[in-house]
Amino acid sequence: MTNLKFPKNFLWGGALAANQVEGAWNVGGKGLSVADMATYKPDVDNKDYSAHMAITSESVAIAAADTTDKFFPKRRGIDFYHRYPEDLAFFAEMGFKTLRVSIAWSRLFPTGEELEPNEEGVSFYDSMFKEMKRLSIEPIVTLSHYEMPLALSLKYNGWVERRVVDDFVRFSEVCFDRFGKYVKYWLTFNEIDSIFRHPFTTAGIIEDKCEEGKYESDIYQALHHQFVASAMVTKSAHEIIEGSQVGCMLTKLMTYPLTCAPLDVELTLKKNLENNFYADVQVNGEYPKLILKDMANKGIQIKFEENDLTILKENTVDYLSFSYYMSMTESGDPNAERTPGNTVLGVKNPYLPSTEWGWQIDPKGLKISLIELYDRYNIPLMIVENGMGAVDILKDGTVKDDYRIKYFKEHFKQMKEAIDEGVDLIGYTSWGPIDLVSAGTSQMSKRYGFIYVDADDEGNGTYDRFRKESFYWYREVIETNGESLYK
Ligand code: BG6
């Protein structure tokens, strides 16, 4: 009889990012981060990311001068900073084996350039990891999840300048020294590929600070610095923490050809190659030849320092993690209808349903991604983000979120099929197991959680927590290690 269970010790859990949950943006010695500049703009179409992400030196200066959290939901988060014991207890009640969190760089190094960490920040994370240990929840920790110190962005245009590599290595080594006793699994950069989609959020780059005509090449240079920094801290983690496992993290943007017209297939191939480029560098330890040629064709020349090639080659990652929310298609027809995905616009797939935010729901695409990535890289995989943003209605102390249960159920079954076909998938963390502030639109009303947080887009509400119906459903999935999916 077929085994309906996931592999023994499968890491079931959820994923958070400091800047979307902690709040306490100016508490405990924390410095300003790029995330603290993100505004909620009720007047713009919530599907229009470019409007939400538009950043200029002037807009940043205005935001930085504002000492309130009125238009800045990420400054409020869901008050996880103060409520984490309650939230961790919920996760333990669901039976979480793991929880992915990130460490806010500016809580440890307020401007990024201090030589010693802010002890109050260290002590916050120490208490959080201690509590996770007590609850037997294995942490997976992202070092950089869209929250670099603002000061580094303003002074050096973020990762464009090489010296930021040293600042990041210093921050990371403090994390390894102080939290290595709790944390085995690390991730370096969240969705490292996103640097081209939102350079400020990912790498502190403000376009008007780049020399005329140099914006694109500055982004490539900043990306190179992140690749090198990632490899350097992979080395440090291995030296400082025995048995540590360091992964890269990719936004998996699965693209299909809209039709079998060769042009559609060619454009699709190129999209998928571009999407894999980042993992190619971090898993194989070198730039793919086609990408180097593409950069040369665009006239882009990255500055490599003497040892960069060796650093990349010798310090590749132990596992590959990725986010997966949706898929899209590509077409040679410039008039093909497009729909939003995760900070992208893709050609609409006529075979798939969409969320209220237009993201196309595609469980089979997750299985295809797993097979493709495992075949290409041959290292363990982890899905560290997946889920659907939805408008939830709280009624009688709960939310009837059967749409969410359906989404997860279909994705989990596809994961199981991929595992049965040989993919080494070691863990799964759903995005936002508790409602949190959206990265793309700064909304609270775009909810992902199994736990409802009573707060709206303007920050009104008690911030009390409520179990949704999916809470009990996911608990059973974890308890039965997947078997309940088939009953
Ligand atoms: C991922 C990010 O790209 O997508 C998360 O790593 C983000 O930080 C998630 O929250 C979902 O996107 P959004 O815009 O719905 O919050």
PDB file of C-alpha atoms in Angstrom, residues 5-12 185 319-322 324 366-367 369-371 373-374 378-386 411-429 481:
ATOM      1  CA  LYS A   5       2.909  10.021   5.236  1.00  0.00           C
ATOM      2  CA  PHE A   6       5.583  12.581   4.475  1.00  0.00           C
ATOM      3  CA  PRO A   7       9.196  11.565   5.275  1.00  0.00           C
ATOM      4  CA  LYS A   8      10.057  11.045   8.928  1.00  0.00           C
ATOM      5  CA  ASN A   9      11.337  14.276  10.538  1.00  0.00           C
ATOM      6  CA  PHE A  10       9.769  16.406   7.797  1.00  0.00           C
ATOM      7  CA  LEU A  11       9.984  20.013   8.969  1.00  0.00           C
ATOM      8  CA  TRP A  12       6.411  21.340   8.967  1.00  0.00           C
ATOM      9  CA  TYR A 185      19.434  26.205   9.632  1.00  0.00           C
ATOM     10  CA  TYR A 319      20.329  23.355   0.530  1.00  0.00           C
ATOM     11  CA  LEU A 320      18.093  25.376  -1.742  1.00  0.00           C
ATOM     12  CA  SER A 321      15.000  27.065  -0.409  1.00  0.00           C
ATOM     13  CA  PHE A 322      12.371  28.951  -2.323  1.00  0.00           C
ATOM     14  CA  TYR A 324       6.216  29.569  -4.356  1.00  0.00           C
ATOM     15  CA  LEU A 366       4.757  23.559  -7.323  1.00  0.00           C
ATOM     16  CA  LYS A 367       5.366  19.910  -8.187  1.00  0.00           C
ATOM     17  CA  SER A 369       9.152  23.408  -9.709  1.00  0.00           C
ATOM     18  CA  LEU A 370      10.277  20.797  -7.199  1.00  0.00           C
ATOM     19  CA  ILE A 371      11.174  18.302  -9.894  1.00  0.00           C
ATOM     20  CA  LEU A 373      14.953  22.319  -9.137  1.00  0.00           C
ATOM     21  CA  TYR A 374      15.953  18.950  -7.734  1.00  0.00           C
ATOM     22  CA  ASN A 378      20.702  17.751  -6.712  1.00  0.00           C
ATOM     23  CA  ILE A 379      20.710  19.190  -3.214  1.00  0.00           C
ATOM     24  CA  PRO A 380      17.970  19.101  -0.538  1.00  0.00           C
ATOM     25  CA  LEU A 381      15.090  21.492  -1.107  1.00  0.00           C
ATOM     26  CA  MET A 382      12.958  23.440   1.320  1.00  0.00           C
ATOM     27  CA  ILE A 383       9.783  25.373   0.524  1.00  0.00           C
ATOM     28  CA  VAL A 384      10.057  28.350   2.845  1.00  0.00           C
ATOM     29  CA  GLU A 385       7.073  30.390   1.642  1.00  0.00           C
ATOM     30  CA  ASN A 386       3.742  29.394   0.150  1.00  0.00           C
ATOM     31  CA  HIS A 411      -0.274  22.140  -2.820  1.00  0.00           C
ATOM     32  CA  PHE A 412       0.617  19.570  -0.146  1.00  0.00           C
ATOM     33  CA  LYS A 413      -0.616  16.714  -2.322  1.00  0.00           C
ATOM     34  CA  GLN A 414       1.601  17.889  -5.146  1.00  0.00           C
ATOM     35  CA  MET A 415       4.557  18.065  -2.749  1.00  0.00           C
ATOM     36  CA  LYS A 416       3.890  14.479  -1.713  1.00  0.00           C
ATOM     37  CA  GLU A 417       3.786  13.354  -5.339  1.00  0.00           C
ATOM     38  CA  ALA A 418       7.148  15.032  -5.980  1.00  0.00           C
ATOM     39  CA  ILE A 419       8.633  13.345  -2.901  1.00  0.00           C
ATOM     40  CA  ASP A 420       7.303   9.977  -4.039  1.00  0.00           C
ATOM     41  CA  GLU A 421       8.946  10.550  -7.390  1.00  0.00           C
ATOM     42  CA  GLY A 422      12.303  11.080  -5.673  1.00  0.00           C
ATOM     43  CA  VAL A 423      12.613  14.764  -4.761  1.00  0.00           C
ATOM     44  CA  ASP A 424      14.501  15.361  -1.500  1.00  0.00           C
ATOM     45  CA  LEU A 425      12.161  17.902   0.097  1.00  0.00           C
ATOM     46  CA  ILE A 426      13.114  18.350   3.746  1.00  0.00           C
ATOM     47  CA  GLY A 427      10.727  21.012   4.973  1.00  0.00           C
ATOM     48  CA  TYR A 428       7.806  23.306   4.340  1.00  0.00           C
ATOM     49  CA  THR A 429       7.005  26.614   6.010  1.00  0.00           C
ATOM     50  CA  ASN A 481       2.487  13.863   8.984  1.00  0.00           C
TER      51      ASN A 481
END
